[in-house]
Amino acid sequence: MELAYIPSPSRGVLYLGPVPLRGYAFCIIVGVFVAVWLGNRRWIARGGRAGTVADIAVWAVPFGLIGGRLYHVITDYELYFSEGRDWVDAFKIWEGGLGIWGAIALGAVGAWIGCRRRGIPLPAYADAIAPGIALAQAIGRWGNWFNQELYGRETDLPWALHITSAADGRVPGYYHPTFLYESLWCVGVALLVIWADRRFKLGHGRAFALYVAAYCVGRFWIEYMRVDDAHHILGLRLNNWTALFVFVLAVVYLVLSAKKRPGREEIVEPDAQAPDGDAADAESSETKKDAGAAKAETDEKSAKDEKSAKDDKSAKDEKSVGKGPEAGADSKTETKSETKSENKSEAKADTKTETGTDAEAGTKADAKVETEAESAGKKS
């Protein structure tokens, strides 16, 4: 008897009235939202605009879902096109069955279309969303838990997954929870890419290449543990070979890109303003900038008005006390005029005085002469 294990859900579908809520689809949707949220934050930090990641995701996500489903249907065609199977089931994506290789490949095509429409380099966009894609995979793998699929070999470990369904050839028992292993591995890959990107300033698609290479390493050993039906080539499952091939491509790209185009893109989105964190911060920063400019203009106008008022007051004061330039000139003129007037008055008075004195002296002289003449007449 197992004392500890991971239980499987009794069913993978919940009904909200007549609306079915499938666990697999719910995990995919949540993963997409997380990828867009984190990608948006990283894109803004790189100098892009808020909302650009979501706009391009409108192209990338549908292409990715189609690509993932196509890869699964092609590599497991016997599940849908062999005798006794219904090919219509190939379109029932909510029942599970997405190949990450096809999802990334065709999703990149959709992203390229979205980037081209906005004039954005695809490698820069891929670097921004790489950790988010890893987290989306981590969340999406829990959809396999709801469907009781993609488990590993039998085990008696405390974290064994208890499979209870016998549908589609399943054998109830306790197995390695490979969905959990891959989910945890993807979280580690996301953290690795975030750290390496900050430490080494990865650019030109190298952060995305690191994500691909790191994921392939984990996928190889996890895929090797799985026991579900799959095509084998030279003793290895098809997905093992795919992981090896993609890993080599990612490493080659990392090396060649670092030599050919070192560093990181300076501009990732044309005409984009560089906000401080997210769209709200950018809008707030712009508002503060406008408010600051308006305040500076108001302060400058107030200073000019105050200076003008002071100048008017000083002019009035100088005029009132006679210290201004005009007042000074008027004062000098008045002083000069007064001095000249006084000098004329004094000169006139002096002249008058002298004239009066001379007249008086003449009168006295005449009187003396007349007296003397009179005396002489009497004597004779």
Tab-separated table of C-alpha atoms in Angstrom:
chain	number	residue	atom	x	y	z
A	1	MET	CA	0.000	0.000	0.000
A	2	GLU	CA	1.363	3.413	-1.006
A	3	LEU	CA	1.508	5.868	1.874
A	4	ALA	CA	2.352	8.939	-0.251
A	5	TYR	CA	1.656	9.730	-3.903
A	6	ILE	CA	0.289	12.412	-6.190
A	7	PRO	CA	-3.399	11.739	-6.836
A	8	SER	CA	-4.909	12.198	-10.263
A	9	PRO	CA	-8.128	14.190	-10.672
A	10	SER	CA	-11.239	12.090	-11.022
A	11	ARG	CA	-12.144	14.007	-14.148
A	12	GLY	CA	-10.563	16.671	-16.319
A	13	VAL	CA	-13.736	18.621	-17.049
A	14	LEU	CA	-15.803	20.843	-14.768
A	15	TYR	CA	-19.154	22.228	-15.827
A	16	LEU	CA	-20.283	25.778	-15.081
A	17	GLY	CA	-23.917	25.148	-15.955
A	18	PRO	CA	-23.898	24.054	-19.600
A	19	VAL	CA	-20.392	25.444	-20.181
A	20	PRO	CA	-17.562	22.888	-19.907
A	21	LEU	CA	-14.330	24.074	-18.278
A	22	ARG	CA	-11.563	21.706	-19.305
A	23	GLY	CA	-8.467	21.573	-17.164
A	24	TYR	CA	-6.130	21.165	-20.141
A	25	ALA	CA	-7.488	24.233	-21.945
A	26	PHE	CA	-7.514	26.241	-18.706
A	27	CYS	CA	-3.807	25.554	-18.126
A	28	ILE	CA	-2.945	26.578	-21.691
A	29	ILE	CA	-4.872	29.837	-21.364
A	30	VAL	CA	-3.278	30.721	-18.023
A	31	GLY	CA	0.155	29.938	-19.457
A	32	VAL	CA	-0.432	32.290	-22.392
A	33	PHE	CA	-1.458	35.135	-20.083
A	34	VAL	CA	1.631	34.641	-17.907
A	35	ALA	CA	3.906	34.598	-20.960
A	36	VAL	CA	2.396	37.825	-22.303
A	37	TRP	CA	2.549	39.522	-18.886
A	38	LEU	CA	6.209	38.696	-18.281
A	39	GLY	CA	7.137	39.353	-21.900
A	40	ASN	CA	5.520	42.785	-21.712
A	41	ARG	CA	7.542	43.732	-18.632
A	42	ARG	CA	10.775	42.585	-20.227
A	43	TRP	CA	9.935	44.339	-23.490
A	44	ILE	CA	9.333	47.650	-21.722
A	45	ALA	CA	12.609	47.234	-19.815
A	46	ARG	CA	14.365	46.832	-23.167
A	47	GLY	CA	12.918	50.132	-24.400
A	48	GLY	CA	9.760	48.931	-26.146
A	49	ARG	CA	6.197	50.098	-25.791
A	50	ALA	CA	3.597	48.618	-23.480
A	51	GLY	CA	1.109	46.449	-25.330
A	52	THR	CA	3.414	45.516	-28.191
A	53	VAL	CA	3.966	41.976	-26.885
A	54	ALA	CA	0.218	41.363	-26.655
A	55	ASP	CA	-0.358	42.763	-30.145
A	56	ILE	CA	2.205	40.403	-31.649
A	57	ALA	CA	0.912	37.509	-29.509
A	58	VAL	CA	-2.401	37.865	-31.339
A	59	TRP	CA	-0.494	36.463	-34.320
A	60	ALA	CA	1.905	34.139	-32.520
A	61	VAL	CA	-0.524	32.254	-30.248
A	62	PRO	CA	-2.965	30.995	-32.920
A	63	PHE	CA	-0.065	29.992	-35.157
A	64	GLY	CA	1.562	28.233	-32.196
A	65	LEU	CA	-1.563	26.279	-31.331
A	66	ILE	CA	-1.980	25.171	-34.934
A	67	GLY	CA	1.689	24.244	-35.195
A	68	GLY	CA	1.644	22.310	-31.940
A	69	ARG	CA	-1.414	20.360	-32.970
A	70	LEU	CA	-0.031	19.633	-36.441
A	71	TYR	CA	3.196	18.245	-34.978
A	72	HIS	CA	1.276	15.985	-32.625
A	73	VAL	CA	-1.114	14.717	-35.293
A	74	ILE	CA	1.701	14.072	-37.795
A	75	THR	CA	3.956	12.252	-35.349
A	76	ASP	CA	1.054	10.251	-33.841
A	77	TYR	CA	-1.088	9.884	-36.935
A	78	GLU	CA	-2.148	6.355	-35.998
A	79	LEU	CA	-4.226	7.821	-33.178
A	80	TYR	CA	-6.468	9.560	-35.689
A	81	PHE	CA	-6.165	7.881	-39.089
A	82	SER	CA	-5.696	4.173	-38.340
A	83	GLU	CA	-8.477	1.639	-38.543
A	84	GLY	CA	-11.218	2.181	-36.006
A	85	ARG	CA	-10.183	5.804	-35.349
A	86	ASP	CA	-12.150	8.934	-36.152
A	87	TRP	CA	-10.106	11.562	-38.002
A	88	VAL	CA	-12.386	14.274	-36.626
A	89	ASP	CA	-10.664	13.751	-33.268
A	90	ALA	CA	-7.583	15.406	-34.764
A	91	PHE	CA	-9.344	18.751	-34.297
A	92	LYS	CA	-10.253	18.158	-30.650
A	93	ILE	CA	-7.339	20.090	-29.220
A	94	TRP	CA	-9.008	20.341	-25.785
A	95	GLU	CA	-8.517	16.614	-25.301
A	96	GLY	CA	-4.765	17.060	-25.250
A	97	GLY	CA	-1.996	16.661	-27.743
A	98	LEU	CA	0.277	19.631	-28.489
A	99	GLY	CA	3.856	19.251	-29.658
A	100	ILE	CA	6.089	22.022	-28.320
A	101	TRP	CA	8.386	21.727	-31.330
A	102	GLY	CA	5.597	22.537	-33.761
A	103	ALA	CA	4.192	25.208	-31.470
A	104	ILE	CA	7.514	27.065	-31.315
A	105	ALA	CA	8.226	26.671	-35.038
A	106	LEU	CA	4.882	27.881	-36.360
A	107	GLY	CA	4.457	30.325	-33.477
A	108	ALA	CA	7.698	31.961	-34.626
A	109	VAL	CA	6.134	32.444	-38.055
A	110	GLY	CA	3.167	34.223	-36.508
A	111	ALA	CA	5.491	36.347	-34.367
A	112	TRP	CA	7.526	37.235	-37.450
A	113	ILE	CA	4.381	38.472	-39.199
A	114	GLY	CA	3.414	40.580	-36.188
A	115	CYS	CA	6.930	41.990	-35.819
A	116	ARG	CA	7.184	42.806	-39.508
A	117	ARG	CA	3.925	44.752	-39.383
A	118	ARG	CA	5.348	46.933	-36.584
A	119	GLY	CA	8.914	47.201	-37.865
A	120	ILE	CA	10.350	45.248	-34.919
A	121	PRO	CA	13.285	42.800	-35.116
A	122	LEU	CA	12.104	39.271	-34.360
A	123	PRO	CA	15.250	38.276	-32.353
A	124	ALA	CA	14.696	41.130	-29.890
A	125	TYR	CA	11.060	40.130	-29.420
A	126	ALA	CA	12.058	36.477	-28.962
A	127	ASP	CA	14.565	37.450	-26.249
A	128	ALA	CA	11.866	39.336	-24.360
A	129	ILE	CA	9.317	36.511	-24.345
A	130	ALA	CA	11.712	33.552	-23.867
A	131	PRO	CA	11.335	33.212	-20.053
A	132	GLY	CA	7.588	33.712	-20.385
A	133	ILE	CA	7.336	30.833	-22.852
A	134	ALA	CA	9.173	28.585	-20.403
A	135	LEU	CA	6.734	29.526	-17.634
A	136	ALA	CA	3.799	28.964	-19.982
A	137	GLN	CA	5.101	25.446	-20.622
A	138	ALA	CA	5.464	24.878	-16.892
A	139	ILE	CA	1.822	25.800	-16.359
A	140	GLY	CA	0.586	23.998	-19.458
A	141	ARG	CA	2.116	20.687	-18.349
A	142	TRP	CA	-0.424	20.530	-15.546
A	143	GLY	CA	-2.998	20.028	-18.270
A	144	ASN	CA	-1.440	16.567	-18.747
A	145	TRP	CA	-2.156	15.896	-15.092
A	146	PHE	CA	-5.844	16.667	-15.635
A	147	ASN	CA	-5.904	14.258	-18.597
A	148	GLN	CA	-3.821	11.548	-16.825
A	149	GLU	CA	-1.315	11.379	-19.678
A	150	LEU	CA	2.413	11.566	-20.451
A	151	TYR	CA	3.624	9.812	-17.300
A	152	GLY	CA	6.820	7.805	-16.871
A	153	ARG	CA	7.808	4.350	-15.736
A	154	GLU	CA	6.388	2.685	-12.666
A	155	THR	CA	7.900	3.723	-9.343
A	156	ASP	CA	7.334	3.464	-5.613
A	157	LEU	CA	8.728	6.918	-4.807
A	158	PRO	CA	6.687	9.091	-2.427
A	159	TRP	CA	5.929	11.513	-5.260
A	160	ALA	CA	4.673	8.827	-7.639
A	161	LEU	CA	1.675	9.745	-9.780
A	162	HIS	CA	-1.394	7.592	-9.219
A	163	ILE	CA	-3.069	6.836	-12.551
A	164	THR	CA	-6.661	5.667	-12.146
A	165	SER	CA	-7.993	5.802	-15.724
A	166	ALA	CA	-7.960	2.723	-17.971
A	167	ALA	CA	-8.975	4.560	-21.167
A	168	ASP	CA	-6.822	4.448	-24.329
A	169	GLY	CA	-4.658	1.572	-23.088
A	170	ARG	CA	-3.714	3.083	-19.714
A	171	VAL	CA	-2.901	0.698	-16.877
A	172	PRO	CA	-3.806	2.036	-13.446
A	173	GLY	CA	-0.826	2.210	-11.109
A	174	TYR	CA	1.923	4.432	-9.743
A	175	TYR	CA	4.284	6.118	-12.206
A	176	HIS	CA	6.931	8.812	-12.444
A	177	PRO	CA	5.145	12.194	-12.761
A	178	THR	CA	7.047	13.318	-15.839
A	179	PHE	CA	4.614	16.201	-16.273
A	180	LEU	CA	5.798	17.500	-12.874
A	181	TYR	CA	9.465	16.986	-13.748
A	182	GLU	CA	9.096	18.983	-16.937
A	183	SER	CA	7.068	21.681	-15.205
A	184	LEU	CA	9.769	22.206	-12.577
A	185	TRP	CA	12.492	22.052	-15.226
A	186	CYS	CA	10.766	24.792	-17.236
A	187	VAL	CA	10.591	27.033	-14.156
A	188	GLY	CA	14.341	26.518	-13.727
A	189	VAL	CA	14.921	27.364	-17.399
A	190	ALA	CA	12.956	30.617	-17.034
A	191	LEU	CA	15.033	31.647	-14.010
A	192	LEU	CA	18.254	30.709	-15.823
A	193	VAL	CA	17.393	32.857	-18.837
A	194	ILE	CA	16.411	35.835	-16.668
A	195	TRP	CA	19.660	35.594	-14.704
A	196	ALA	CA	21.883	35.131	-17.766
A	197	ASP	CA	20.170	37.978	-19.586
A	198	ARG	CA	20.849	40.367	-16.711
A	199	ARG	CA	24.378	39.104	-16.164
A	200	PHE	CA	25.586	38.978	-19.772
A	201	LYS	CA	23.193	41.401	-21.513
A	202	LEU	CA	22.083	38.839	-24.077
A	203	GLY	CA	20.765	40.214	-27.333
A	204	HIS	CA	20.014	39.427	-30.971
A	205	GLY	CA	18.089	36.250	-30.090
A	206	ARG	CA	20.661	34.716	-27.734
A	207	ALA	CA	18.348	34.715	-24.696
A	208	PHE	CA	15.824	32.761	-26.741
A	209	ALA	CA	18.542	30.384	-27.963
A	210	LEU	CA	19.601	29.777	-24.347
A	211	TYR	CA	16.007	28.945	-23.434
A	212	VAL	CA	15.776	26.464	-26.332
A	213	ALA	CA	19.085	24.778	-25.496
A	214	ALA	CA	18.321	24.489	-21.768
A	215	TYR	CA	14.836	23.151	-22.414
A	216	CYS	CA	16.165	20.509	-24.825
A	217	VAL	CA	18.554	19.189	-22.178
A	218	GLY	CA	15.715	18.601	-19.734
A	219	ARG	CA	13.325	17.327	-22.367
A	220	PHE	CA	15.830	14.672	-23.457
A	221	TRP	CA	16.058	12.875	-20.096
A	222	ILE	CA	12.381	13.397	-19.257
A	223	GLU	CA	11.321	12.036	-22.646
A	224	TYR	CA	13.556	9.014	-22.055
A	225	MET	CA	11.517	8.158	-18.926
A	226	ARG	CA	8.112	8.179	-20.634
A	227	VAL	CA	6.291	4.948	-21.435
A	228	ASP	CA	3.471	6.169	-23.688
A	229	ASP	CA	3.474	4.976	-27.287
A	230	ALA	CA	5.866	6.811	-29.598
A	231	HIS	CA	7.903	6.270	-32.756
A	232	HIS	CA	11.473	5.054	-32.171
A	233	ILE	CA	14.575	5.616	-34.295
A	234	LEU	CA	17.750	3.675	-33.437
A	235	GLY	CA	16.353	2.865	-30.017
A	236	LEU	CA	15.449	6.466	-29.125
A	237	ARG	CA	12.059	8.101	-29.138
A	238	LEU	CA	11.403	10.591	-31.936
A	239	ASN	CA	11.235	13.484	-29.486
A	240	ASN	CA	14.682	12.553	-28.156
A	241	TRP	CA	16.144	12.964	-31.615
A	242	THR	CA	14.260	16.208	-32.075
A	243	ALA	CA	15.626	17.512	-28.776
A	244	LEU	CA	19.187	16.614	-29.804
A	245	PHE	CA	18.857	18.277	-33.196
A	246	VAL	CA	17.291	21.467	-31.860
A	247	PHE	CA	19.856	21.634	-29.036
A	248	VAL	CA	22.728	21.609	-31.538
A	249	LEU	CA	21.086	24.333	-33.615
A	250	ALA	CA	20.558	26.527	-30.547
A	251	VAL	CA	24.171	26.167	-29.376
A	252	VAL	CA	25.541	26.918	-32.850
A	253	TYR	CA	23.382	30.016	-33.044
A	254	LEU	CA	24.586	31.154	-29.609
A	255	VAL	CA	28.237	30.889	-30.608
A	256	LEU	CA	27.942	32.436	-34.071
A	257	SER	CA	25.651	35.239	-32.924
A	258	ALA	CA	27.989	36.203	-30.072
A	259	LYS	CA	30.902	36.502	-32.521
A	260	LYS	CA	29.039	38.236	-35.322
A	261	ARG	CA	26.783	40.568	-33.342
A	262	PRO	CA	28.002	40.978	-29.753
A	263	GLY	CA	26.106	43.069	-27.237
A	264	ARG	CA	22.442	43.948	-27.198
A	265	GLU	CA	20.179	45.984	-29.452
A	266	GLU	CA	20.081	49.655	-28.483
A	267	ILE	CA	16.688	50.208	-30.125
A	268	VAL	CA	14.090	47.423	-30.175
A	269	GLU	CA	11.052	49.409	-31.295
A	270	PRO	CA	11.119	52.484	-33.563
A	271	ASP	CA	9.873	55.749	-32.040
A	272	ALA	CA	9.294	54.070	-28.676
A	273	GLN	CA	9.863	56.048	-25.518
A	274	ALA	CA	11.857	54.290	-22.799
A	275	PRO	CA	9.547	54.025	-19.749
A	276	ASP	CA	10.728	53.130	-16.266
A	277	GLY	CA	8.859	49.895	-15.730
A	278	ASP	CA	5.485	49.543	-17.364
A	279	ALA	CA	2.826	51.503	-19.255
A	280	ALA	CA	1.483	53.172	-16.130
A	281	ASP	CA	4.968	54.339	-15.153
A	282	ALA	CA	5.539	55.721	-18.652
A	283	GLU	CA	2.264	57.665	-18.607
A	284	SER	CA	2.954	58.947	-15.102
A	285	SER	CA	6.446	60.037	-16.114
A	286	GLU	CA	5.100	61.934	-19.122
A	287	THR	CA	2.419	63.600	-16.979
A	288	LYS	CA	4.995	64.655	-14.406
A	289	LYS	CA	7.194	66.030	-17.163
A	290	ASP	CA	4.343	68.147	-18.562
A	291	ALA	CA	3.385	69.333	-15.086
A	292	GLY	CA	7.001	70.280	-14.380
A	293	ALA	CA	7.250	72.245	-17.613
A	294	ALA	CA	3.995	74.087	-16.846
A	295	LYS	CA	5.203	74.881	-13.322
A	296	ALA	CA	8.539	76.169	-14.630
A	297	GLU	CA	6.739	78.411	-17.133
A	298	THR	CA	4.440	79.747	-14.401
A	299	ASP	CA	7.388	80.406	-12.060
A	300	GLU	CA	9.252	82.220	-14.832
A	301	LYS	CA	6.247	84.417	-15.590
A	302	SER	CA	5.778	85.181	-11.885
A	303	ALA	CA	9.455	86.121	-11.579
A	304	LYS	CA	9.178	88.464	-14.565
A	305	ASP	CA	6.049	90.115	-13.141
A	306	GLU	CA	7.709	90.515	-9.750
A	307	LYS	CA	10.821	92.029	-11.326
A	308	SER	CA	8.712	94.427	-13.398
A	309	ALA	CA	6.793	95.514	-10.296
A	310	LYS	CA	10.033	96.141	-8.418
A	311	ASP	CA	11.429	98.189	-11.313
A	312	ASP	CA	8.284	100.346	-11.437
A	313	LYS	CA	8.400	100.902	-7.698
A	314	SER	CA	12.086	101.837	-7.802
A	315	ALA	CA	11.462	104.295	-10.630
A	316	LYS	CA	8.661	105.953	-8.685
A	317	ASP	CA	10.780	106.169	-5.537
A	318	GLU	CA	13.720	107.700	-7.408
A	319	LYS	CA	11.472	110.215	-9.088
A	320	SER	CA	9.877	111.195	-5.806
A	321	VAL	CA	13.201	111.828	-4.066
A	322	GLY	CA	14.874	113.363	-7.120
A	323	LYS	CA	17.496	110.716	-7.523
A	324	GLY	CA	16.547	109.457	-10.928
A	325	PRO	CA	18.390	110.519	-14.027
A	326	GLU	CA	15.718	113.020	-15.101
A	327	ALA	CA	15.226	114.261	-11.596
A	328	GLY	CA	18.954	114.791	-11.301
A	329	ALA	CA	19.053	116.772	-14.486
A	330	ASP	CA	16.087	118.891	-13.432
A	331	SER	CA	17.706	119.464	-10.033
A	332	LYS	CA	20.936	120.631	-11.615
A	333	THR	CA	19.058	122.923	-13.966
A	334	GLU	CA	17.020	124.398	-11.179
A	335	THR	CA	20.101	124.907	-8.968
A	336	LYS	CA	21.982	126.551	-11.793
A	337	SER	CA	19.063	128.795	-12.595
A	338	GLU	CA	18.650	129.781	-8.975
A	339	THR	CA	22.356	130.544	-8.624
A	340	LYS	CA	22.347	132.648	-11.787
A	341	SER	CA	19.268	134.497	-10.637
A	342	GLU	CA	20.812	135.197	-7.262
A	343	ASN	CA	24.024	136.454	-8.872
A	344	LYS	CA	22.050	138.771	-11.161
A	345	SER	CA	20.011	140.071	-8.256
A	346	GLU	CA	23.122	140.744	-6.201
A	347	ALA	CA	24.852	142.435	-9.124
A	348	LYS	CA	21.800	144.597	-9.779
A	349	ALA	CA	21.549	145.527	-6.120
A	350	ASP	CA	25.240	146.398	-6.051
A	351	THR	CA	24.868	148.529	-9.137
A	352	LYS	CA	21.878	150.310	-7.705
A	353	THR	CA	23.671	150.924	-4.447
A	354	GLU	CA	26.717	152.270	-6.221
A	355	THR	CA	24.594	154.470	-8.419
A	356	GLY	CA	22.729	155.870	-5.434
A	357	THR	CA	25.976	156.586	-3.597
A	358	ASP	CA	27.510	158.327	-6.569
A	359	ALA	CA	24.390	160.469	-7.022
A	360	GLU	CA	24.404	161.445	-3.387
A	361	ALA	CA	28.090	162.334	-3.555
A	362	GLY	CA	27.496	164.488	-6.664
A	363	THR	CA	24.662	166.370	-4.986
A	364	LYS	CA	26.800	167.141	-1.972
A	365	ALA	CA	29.639	168.329	-4.226
A	366	ASP	CA	27.278	170.679	-6.110
A	367	ALA	CA	25.896	172.030	-2.880
A	368	LYS	CA	29.398	172.741	-1.619
A	369	VAL	CA	30.353	174.521	-4.821
A	370	GLU	CA	27.235	176.675	-4.654
A	371	THR	CA	27.960	177.543	-1.002
A	372	GLU	CA	31.499	178.520	-1.717
A	373	ALA	CA	30.392	180.677	-4.647
A	374	GLU	CA	27.805	182.413	-2.524
A	375	SER	CA	30.396	183.157	0.175
A	376	ALA	CA	32.751	184.641	-2.363
A	377	GLY	CA	29.993	186.967	-3.628
A	378	LYS	CA	29.215	188.269	-0.230
A	379	LYS	CA	32.825	189.140	0.437
A	380	SER	CA	33.174	191.067	-2.691
